[in-house]
Short mmCIF file of C-alpha atoms and ligand atoms in Angstrom, two decimals:
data_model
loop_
_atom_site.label_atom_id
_atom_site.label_comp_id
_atom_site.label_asym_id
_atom_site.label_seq_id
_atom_site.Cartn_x
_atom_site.Cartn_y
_atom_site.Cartn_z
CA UNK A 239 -32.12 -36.71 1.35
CA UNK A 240 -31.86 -33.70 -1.42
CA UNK A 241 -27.87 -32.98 -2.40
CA UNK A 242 -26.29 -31.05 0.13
CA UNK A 243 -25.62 -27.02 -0.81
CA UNK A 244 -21.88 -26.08 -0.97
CA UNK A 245 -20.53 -22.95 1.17
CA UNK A 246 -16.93 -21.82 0.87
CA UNK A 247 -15.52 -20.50 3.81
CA UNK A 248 -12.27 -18.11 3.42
CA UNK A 249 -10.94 -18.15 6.94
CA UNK A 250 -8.79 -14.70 7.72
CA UNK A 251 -5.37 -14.74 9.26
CA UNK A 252 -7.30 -14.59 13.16
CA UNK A 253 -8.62 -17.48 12.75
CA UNK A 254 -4.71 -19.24 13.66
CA UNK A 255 -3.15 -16.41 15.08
CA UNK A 256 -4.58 -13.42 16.50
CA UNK A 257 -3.44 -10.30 17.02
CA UNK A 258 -0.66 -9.77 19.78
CA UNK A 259 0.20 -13.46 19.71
CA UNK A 260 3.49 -14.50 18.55
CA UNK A 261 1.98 -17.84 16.32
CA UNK A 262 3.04 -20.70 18.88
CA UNK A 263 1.72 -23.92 17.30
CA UNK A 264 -0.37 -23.95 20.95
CA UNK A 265 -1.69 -20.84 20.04
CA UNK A 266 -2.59 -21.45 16.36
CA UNK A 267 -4.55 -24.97 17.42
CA UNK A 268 -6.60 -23.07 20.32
CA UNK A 269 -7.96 -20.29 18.06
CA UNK A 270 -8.72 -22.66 15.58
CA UNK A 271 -11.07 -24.75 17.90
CA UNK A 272 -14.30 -22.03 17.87
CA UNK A 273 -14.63 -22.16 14.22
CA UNK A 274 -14.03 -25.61 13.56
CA UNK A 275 -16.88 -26.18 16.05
CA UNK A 276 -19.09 -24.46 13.25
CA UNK A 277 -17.78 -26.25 10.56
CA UNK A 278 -18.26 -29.18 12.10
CA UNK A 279 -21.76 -28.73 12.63
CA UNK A 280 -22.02 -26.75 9.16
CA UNK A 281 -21.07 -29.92 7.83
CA UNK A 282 -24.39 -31.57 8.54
CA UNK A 283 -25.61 -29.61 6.27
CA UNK A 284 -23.44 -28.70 3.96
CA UNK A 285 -20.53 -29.66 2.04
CA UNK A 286 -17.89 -27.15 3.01
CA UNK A 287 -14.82 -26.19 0.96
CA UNK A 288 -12.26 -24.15 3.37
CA UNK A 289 -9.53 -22.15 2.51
CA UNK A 290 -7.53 -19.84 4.27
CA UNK A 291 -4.61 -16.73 4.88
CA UNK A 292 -0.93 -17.82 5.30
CA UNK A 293 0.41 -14.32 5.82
CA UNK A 294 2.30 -15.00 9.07
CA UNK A 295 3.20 -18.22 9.21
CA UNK A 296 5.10 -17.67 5.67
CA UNK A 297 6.80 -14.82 7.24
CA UNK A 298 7.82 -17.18 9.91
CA UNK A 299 9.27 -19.49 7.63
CA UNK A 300 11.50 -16.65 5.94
CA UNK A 301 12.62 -15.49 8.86
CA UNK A 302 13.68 -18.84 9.95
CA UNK A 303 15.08 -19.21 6.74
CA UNK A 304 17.00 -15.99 7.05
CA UNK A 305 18.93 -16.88 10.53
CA UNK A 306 20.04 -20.05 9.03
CA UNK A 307 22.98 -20.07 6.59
CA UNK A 308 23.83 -24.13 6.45
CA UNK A 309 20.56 -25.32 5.03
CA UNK A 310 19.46 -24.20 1.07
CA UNK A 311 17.07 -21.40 1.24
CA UNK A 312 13.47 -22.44 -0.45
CA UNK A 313 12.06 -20.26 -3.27
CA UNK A 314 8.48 -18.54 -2.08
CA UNK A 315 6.69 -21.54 -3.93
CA UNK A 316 8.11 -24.09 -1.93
CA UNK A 317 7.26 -21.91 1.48
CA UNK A 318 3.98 -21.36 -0.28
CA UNK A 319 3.87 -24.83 -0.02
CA UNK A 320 5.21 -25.53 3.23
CA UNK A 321 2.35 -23.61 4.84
CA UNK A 322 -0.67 -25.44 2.75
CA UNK A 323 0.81 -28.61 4.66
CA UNK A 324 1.44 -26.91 8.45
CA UNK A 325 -1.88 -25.12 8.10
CA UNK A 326 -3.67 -27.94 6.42
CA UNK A 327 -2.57 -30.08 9.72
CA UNK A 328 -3.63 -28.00 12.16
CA UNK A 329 -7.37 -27.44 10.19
CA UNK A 330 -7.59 -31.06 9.89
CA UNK A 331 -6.55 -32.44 13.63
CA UNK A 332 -9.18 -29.33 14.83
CA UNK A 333 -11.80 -30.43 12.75
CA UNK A 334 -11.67 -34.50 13.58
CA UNK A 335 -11.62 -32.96 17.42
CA UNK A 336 -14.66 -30.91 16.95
CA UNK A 337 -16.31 -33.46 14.50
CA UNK A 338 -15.24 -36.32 17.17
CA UNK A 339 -17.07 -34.03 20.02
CA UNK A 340 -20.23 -33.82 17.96
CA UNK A 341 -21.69 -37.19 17.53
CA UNK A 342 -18.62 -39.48 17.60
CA UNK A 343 -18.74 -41.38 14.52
CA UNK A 344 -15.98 -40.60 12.72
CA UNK A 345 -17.77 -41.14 9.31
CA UNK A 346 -17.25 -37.44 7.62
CA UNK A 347 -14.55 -37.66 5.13
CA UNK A 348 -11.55 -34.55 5.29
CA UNK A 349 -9.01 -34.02 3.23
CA UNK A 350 -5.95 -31.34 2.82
CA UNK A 351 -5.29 -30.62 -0.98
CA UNK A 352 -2.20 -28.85 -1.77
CA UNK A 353 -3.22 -26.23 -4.50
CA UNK A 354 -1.41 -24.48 -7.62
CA UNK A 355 -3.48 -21.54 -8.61
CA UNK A 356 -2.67 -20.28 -12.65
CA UNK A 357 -1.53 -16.93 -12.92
CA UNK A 358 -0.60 -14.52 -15.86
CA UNK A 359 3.22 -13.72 -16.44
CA UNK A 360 1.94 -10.83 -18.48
CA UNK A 361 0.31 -9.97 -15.57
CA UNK A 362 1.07 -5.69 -14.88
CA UNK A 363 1.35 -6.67 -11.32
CA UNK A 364 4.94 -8.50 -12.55
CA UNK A 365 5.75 -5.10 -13.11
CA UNK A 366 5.28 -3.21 -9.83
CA UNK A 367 5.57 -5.19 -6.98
CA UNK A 368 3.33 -4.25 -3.77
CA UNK A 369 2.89 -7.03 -1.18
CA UNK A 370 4.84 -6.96 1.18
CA UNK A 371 5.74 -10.28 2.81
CA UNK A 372 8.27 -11.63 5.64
CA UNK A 373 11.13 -9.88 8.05
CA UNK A 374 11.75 -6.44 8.58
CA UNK A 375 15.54 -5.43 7.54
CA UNK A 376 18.00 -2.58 8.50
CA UNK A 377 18.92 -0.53 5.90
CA UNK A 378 22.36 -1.80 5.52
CA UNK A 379 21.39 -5.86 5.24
CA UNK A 380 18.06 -4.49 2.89
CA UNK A 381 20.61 -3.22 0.46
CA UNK A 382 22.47 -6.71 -0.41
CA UNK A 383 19.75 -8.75 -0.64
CA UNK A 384 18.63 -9.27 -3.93
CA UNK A 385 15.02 -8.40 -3.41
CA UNK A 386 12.66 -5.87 -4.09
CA UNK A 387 12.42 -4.00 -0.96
CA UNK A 388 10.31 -1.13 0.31
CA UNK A 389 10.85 1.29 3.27
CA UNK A 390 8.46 1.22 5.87
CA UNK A 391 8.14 2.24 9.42
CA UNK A 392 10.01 -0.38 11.15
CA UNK A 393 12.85 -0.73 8.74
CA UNK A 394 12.75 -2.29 4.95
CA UNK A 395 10.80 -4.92 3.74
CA UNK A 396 10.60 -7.50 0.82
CA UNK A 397 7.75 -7.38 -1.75
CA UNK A 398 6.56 -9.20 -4.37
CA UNK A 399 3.98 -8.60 -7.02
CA UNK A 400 0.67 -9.89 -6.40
CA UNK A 401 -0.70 -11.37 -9.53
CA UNK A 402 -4.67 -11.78 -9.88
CA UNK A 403 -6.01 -15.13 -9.73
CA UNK A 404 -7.15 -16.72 -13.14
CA UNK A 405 -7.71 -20.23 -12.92
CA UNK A 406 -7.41 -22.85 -9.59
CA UNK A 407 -5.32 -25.77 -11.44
CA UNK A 408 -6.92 -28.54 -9.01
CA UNK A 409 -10.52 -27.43 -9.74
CA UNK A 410 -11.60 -30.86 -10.84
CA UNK A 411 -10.78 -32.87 -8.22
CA UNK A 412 -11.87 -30.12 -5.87
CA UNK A 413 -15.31 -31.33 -7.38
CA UNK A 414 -14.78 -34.82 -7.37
CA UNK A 415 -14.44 -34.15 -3.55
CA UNK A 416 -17.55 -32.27 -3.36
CA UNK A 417 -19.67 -34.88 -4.86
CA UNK A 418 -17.83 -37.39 -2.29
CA UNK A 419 -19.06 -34.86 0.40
CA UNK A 420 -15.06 -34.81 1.68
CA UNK A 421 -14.68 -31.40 3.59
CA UNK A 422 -11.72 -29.47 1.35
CA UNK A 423 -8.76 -27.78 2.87
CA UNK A 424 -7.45 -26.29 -0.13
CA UNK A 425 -6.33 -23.12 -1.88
CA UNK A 426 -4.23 -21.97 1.42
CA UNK A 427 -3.01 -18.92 1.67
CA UNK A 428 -4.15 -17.95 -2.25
CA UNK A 429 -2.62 -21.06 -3.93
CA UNK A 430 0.75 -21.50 -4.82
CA UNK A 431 1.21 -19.22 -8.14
CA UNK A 432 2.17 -20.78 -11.37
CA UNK A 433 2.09 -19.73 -14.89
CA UNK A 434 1.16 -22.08 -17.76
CA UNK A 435 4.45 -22.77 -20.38
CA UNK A 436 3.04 -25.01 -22.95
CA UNK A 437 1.88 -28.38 -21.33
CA UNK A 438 4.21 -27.41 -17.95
CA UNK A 439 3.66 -25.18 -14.72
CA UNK A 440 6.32 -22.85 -13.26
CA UNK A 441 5.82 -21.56 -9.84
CA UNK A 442 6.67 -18.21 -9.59
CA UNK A 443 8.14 -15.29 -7.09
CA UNK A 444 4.44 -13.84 -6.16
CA UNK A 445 1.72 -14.67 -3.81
CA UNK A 446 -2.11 -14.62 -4.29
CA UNK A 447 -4.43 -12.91 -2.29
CA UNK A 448 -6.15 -15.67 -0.66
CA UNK A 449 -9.63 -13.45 -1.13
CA UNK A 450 -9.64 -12.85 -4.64
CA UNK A 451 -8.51 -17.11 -5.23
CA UNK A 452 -11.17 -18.09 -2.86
CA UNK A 453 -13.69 -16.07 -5.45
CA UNK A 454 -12.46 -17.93 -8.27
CA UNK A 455 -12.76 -21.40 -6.63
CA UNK A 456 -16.37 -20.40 -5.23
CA UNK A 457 -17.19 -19.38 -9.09
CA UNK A 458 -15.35 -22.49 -10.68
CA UNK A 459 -17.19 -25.16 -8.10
CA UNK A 460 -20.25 -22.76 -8.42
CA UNK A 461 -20.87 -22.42 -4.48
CA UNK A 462 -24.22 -22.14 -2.96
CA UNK A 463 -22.87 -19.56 -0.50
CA UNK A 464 -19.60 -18.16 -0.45
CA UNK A 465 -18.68 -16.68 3.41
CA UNK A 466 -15.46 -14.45 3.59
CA UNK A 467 -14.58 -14.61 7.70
CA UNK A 468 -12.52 -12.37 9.12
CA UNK A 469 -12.01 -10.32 12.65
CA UNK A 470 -14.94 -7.84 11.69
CA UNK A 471 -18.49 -7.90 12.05
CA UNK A 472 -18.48 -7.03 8.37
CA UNK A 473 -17.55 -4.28 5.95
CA UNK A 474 -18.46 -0.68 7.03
CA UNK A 475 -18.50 2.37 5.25
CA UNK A 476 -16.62 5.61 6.60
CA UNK A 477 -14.34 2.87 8.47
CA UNK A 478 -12.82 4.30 11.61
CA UNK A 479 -14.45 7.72 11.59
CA UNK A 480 -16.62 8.89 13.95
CA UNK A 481 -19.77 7.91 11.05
CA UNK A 482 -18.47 4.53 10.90
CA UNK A 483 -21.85 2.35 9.51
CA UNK A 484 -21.98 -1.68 9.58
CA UNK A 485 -23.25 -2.63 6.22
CA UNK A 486 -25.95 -5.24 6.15
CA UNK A 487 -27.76 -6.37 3.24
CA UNK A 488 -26.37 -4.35 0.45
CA UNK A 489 -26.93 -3.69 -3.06
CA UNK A 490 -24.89 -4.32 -5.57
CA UNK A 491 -25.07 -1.17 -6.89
CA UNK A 492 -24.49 0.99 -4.10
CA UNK A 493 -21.60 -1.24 -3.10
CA UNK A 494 -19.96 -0.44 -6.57
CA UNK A 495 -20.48 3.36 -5.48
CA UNK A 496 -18.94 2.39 -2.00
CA UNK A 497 -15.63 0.92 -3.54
CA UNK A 498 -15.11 4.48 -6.06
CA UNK A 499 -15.67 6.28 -2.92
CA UNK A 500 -12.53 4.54 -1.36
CA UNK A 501 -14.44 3.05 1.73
CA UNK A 502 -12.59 -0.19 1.39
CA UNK A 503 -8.27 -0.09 1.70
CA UNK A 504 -6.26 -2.48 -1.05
CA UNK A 505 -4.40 -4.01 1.66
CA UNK A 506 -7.49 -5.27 3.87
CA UNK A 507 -11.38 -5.01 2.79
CA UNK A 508 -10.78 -4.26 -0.41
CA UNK A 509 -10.03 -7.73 -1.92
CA UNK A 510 -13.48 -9.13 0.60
CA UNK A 511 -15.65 -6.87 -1.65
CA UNK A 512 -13.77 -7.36 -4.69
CA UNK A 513 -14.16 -11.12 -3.95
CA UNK A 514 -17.78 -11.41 -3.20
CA UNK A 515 -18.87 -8.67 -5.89
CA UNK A 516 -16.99 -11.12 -8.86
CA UNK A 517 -18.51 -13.93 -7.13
CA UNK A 518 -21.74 -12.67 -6.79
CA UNK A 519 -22.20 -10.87 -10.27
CA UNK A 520 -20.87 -14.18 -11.96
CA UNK A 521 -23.20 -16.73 -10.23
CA UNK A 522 -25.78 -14.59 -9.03
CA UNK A 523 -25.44 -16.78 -5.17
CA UNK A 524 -24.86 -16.03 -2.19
CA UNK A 525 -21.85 -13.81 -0.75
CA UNK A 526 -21.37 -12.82 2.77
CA UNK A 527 -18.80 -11.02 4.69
CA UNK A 528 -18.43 -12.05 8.60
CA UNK A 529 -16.55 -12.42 11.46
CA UNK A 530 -15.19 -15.90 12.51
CA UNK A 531 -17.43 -16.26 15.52
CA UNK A 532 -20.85 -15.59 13.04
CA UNK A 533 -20.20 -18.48 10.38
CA UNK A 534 -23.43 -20.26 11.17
CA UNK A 535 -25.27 -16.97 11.63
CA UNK A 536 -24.40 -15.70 8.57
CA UNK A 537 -24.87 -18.30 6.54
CA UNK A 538 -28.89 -18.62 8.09
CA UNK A 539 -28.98 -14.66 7.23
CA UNK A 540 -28.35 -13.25 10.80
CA UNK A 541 -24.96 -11.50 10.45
CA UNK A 542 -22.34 -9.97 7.93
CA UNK A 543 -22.47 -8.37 4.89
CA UNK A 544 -24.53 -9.78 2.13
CA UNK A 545 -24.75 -8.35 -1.60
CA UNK A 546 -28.25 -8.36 -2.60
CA UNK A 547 -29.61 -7.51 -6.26
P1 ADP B 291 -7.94 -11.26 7.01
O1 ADP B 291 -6.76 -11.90 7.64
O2 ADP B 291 -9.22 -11.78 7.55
O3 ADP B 291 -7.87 -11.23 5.51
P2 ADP B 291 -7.43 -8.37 6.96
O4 ADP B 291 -6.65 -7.70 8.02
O5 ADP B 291 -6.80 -8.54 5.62
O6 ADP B 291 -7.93 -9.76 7.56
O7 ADP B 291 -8.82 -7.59 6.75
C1 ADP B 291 -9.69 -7.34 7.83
C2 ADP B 291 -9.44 -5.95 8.41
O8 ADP B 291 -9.90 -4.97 7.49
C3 ADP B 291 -10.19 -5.62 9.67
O9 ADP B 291 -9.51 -6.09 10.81
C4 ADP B 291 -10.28 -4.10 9.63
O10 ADP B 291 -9.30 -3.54 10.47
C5 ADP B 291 -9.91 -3.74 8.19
N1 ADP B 291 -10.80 -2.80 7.51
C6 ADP B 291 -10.36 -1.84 6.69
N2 ADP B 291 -11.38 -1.17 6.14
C7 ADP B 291 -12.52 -1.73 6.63
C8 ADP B 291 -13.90 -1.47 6.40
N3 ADP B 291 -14.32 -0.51 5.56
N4 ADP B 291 -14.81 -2.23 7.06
C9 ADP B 291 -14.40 -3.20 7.90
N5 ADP B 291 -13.09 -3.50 8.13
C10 ADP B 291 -12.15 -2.78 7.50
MG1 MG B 292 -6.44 -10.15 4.33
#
């Protein structure tokens, strides 16, 4: 048998909780069970590297953190960290269930790899920070909390900057696990952010988006196929407007002319195309944009948005 190809799949925040659920850990486990079907199966095939959103369940953790005053509060690093090892759980018990269901043999290797992803501390996002993560505040408690804070519709809100992605810090045993065929948990929720001082790393007060860090692992491990999931069909141009167009197979080019045009917000699609535009023009392989239920369709050519030349 011929080496396997390697797809990296960036599972969106749906694919634990979905929208209008609250995030029970029953919850989180029974959305997870349709796409760890595929990537069970996928796994046949391929060797799969996974990594995935941690949006909510770091909120959760602040807020928890928040309504407790006899316990140390955790810098963001540390709940970075926290959710790599939840999330990593719940992807891993999923997958040995579906794999189990499949053919009962127990033999393919898994593995959850908590990951520290290098930023810049020059970086101008330092400067102007504009994600905005965890509870919503009143305007009174907002204003002795030592954070950044913006106002927003339902009362103020923490941000931090969000640095881009330069360098994933575990790259090379990422690969060792590749050639080992191990499915890879890693990278969750964008990595935990660290800057390099000397021969040390330094988390720091920022998260990652998990899109743009997925990009730079697919480039770094040089994926075969690198499959951005999320709760759409795709990306569409003229998004919620009576015009609204699915793309399919696009060009590079006219996707460039797509992202000037302002089809694609910062906040949601617009790190998915940034993502699979680096990765494509820097490997020149595969990039597709899907929803969680079309995994294995994509990846055979049957759904999503792919970049063509
Ligand atoms: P994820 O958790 O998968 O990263 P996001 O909410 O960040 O999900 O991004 C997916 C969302 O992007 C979709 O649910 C959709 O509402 C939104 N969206 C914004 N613009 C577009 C667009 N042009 N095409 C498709 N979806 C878009
Ligand atoms: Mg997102």
């Amino acid at each position: 048998m011929g080496k396997k190809q390697v797809v990296l799949i960036a599972l969106g925040g749906n694919a634990l909780i979905q929208k209008g659920q609250k995030g029970t850990a029953e919850e989180q486990f029974e959305n997870l069970k349709s796409t760890m079907k595929q990537i069970a199966r996928l796994s046949k095939k391929y060797t799969v590297v996974i990594t995935h959103g941690n949006g909510p369940q770091v909120g959760n953790l602040l807020l928890q953190q928040e309504s407790c005053h006899e316990v140390p509060k955790m810098p963001l690093e540390i709940i970075g960290a926290m959710t790599q090892g939840q999330i990593g759980y719940m992807i891993e018990s999923s997958l040995d269930t579906a794999l189990m269901e499949l053919d009962n043999n127990g033999s393919q290797l898994f593995v959850t790899l908590i990951t520290y992803v290098v930023v810049d501390e020059n970086d101008p996002a330092f400067q102007q920070p504009t994600k905005p993560i965890g509870p919503f505040y009143a305007e009174e408690r907002a204003a002795n909390l030592p954070y950044h804070m913006v106002k927003t519709d339902k009362g103020y809100r923490r941000v931090v900057a969000s640095p881009k992605p330069i360098a994933i810090v575990e790259h090379r045993e990422i690969k060792k696990l590749i050639e080992m065929d191990f499915i890879i948990i890693c990278t969750g929720g964008g990595g935990i952010p660290v800057i390099r001082k000397e021969r040390k790393f330094r988390g720091v007060e920022a998260v990652i988006d998990k899109d743009l860090a997925s990009s730079v692992l697919a480039q770094e491990i040089n994926a075969d196929i690198f499959v951005v999931a999320s709760d759409v069909e795709g990306a569409a141009i003229h998004w919620g407007k009576p015009d609204q167009t699915l793309l399919r197979k696009v060009k590079l080019g006219d996707l460039g002319r797509y992202v000037h045009e302002g089809h694609f917000p910062a906040g949601s699609m617009g790190p998915k195309i940034e993502a699979v535009i680096q990765f494509f023009q820097n490997t020149g392989n595969r990039a597709v944009i899907c929803h969680l239920e079309d995994i294995e369709k994509a990846i055979d050519g049957n759904a999503g948005t792919e970049i063509v030349q």
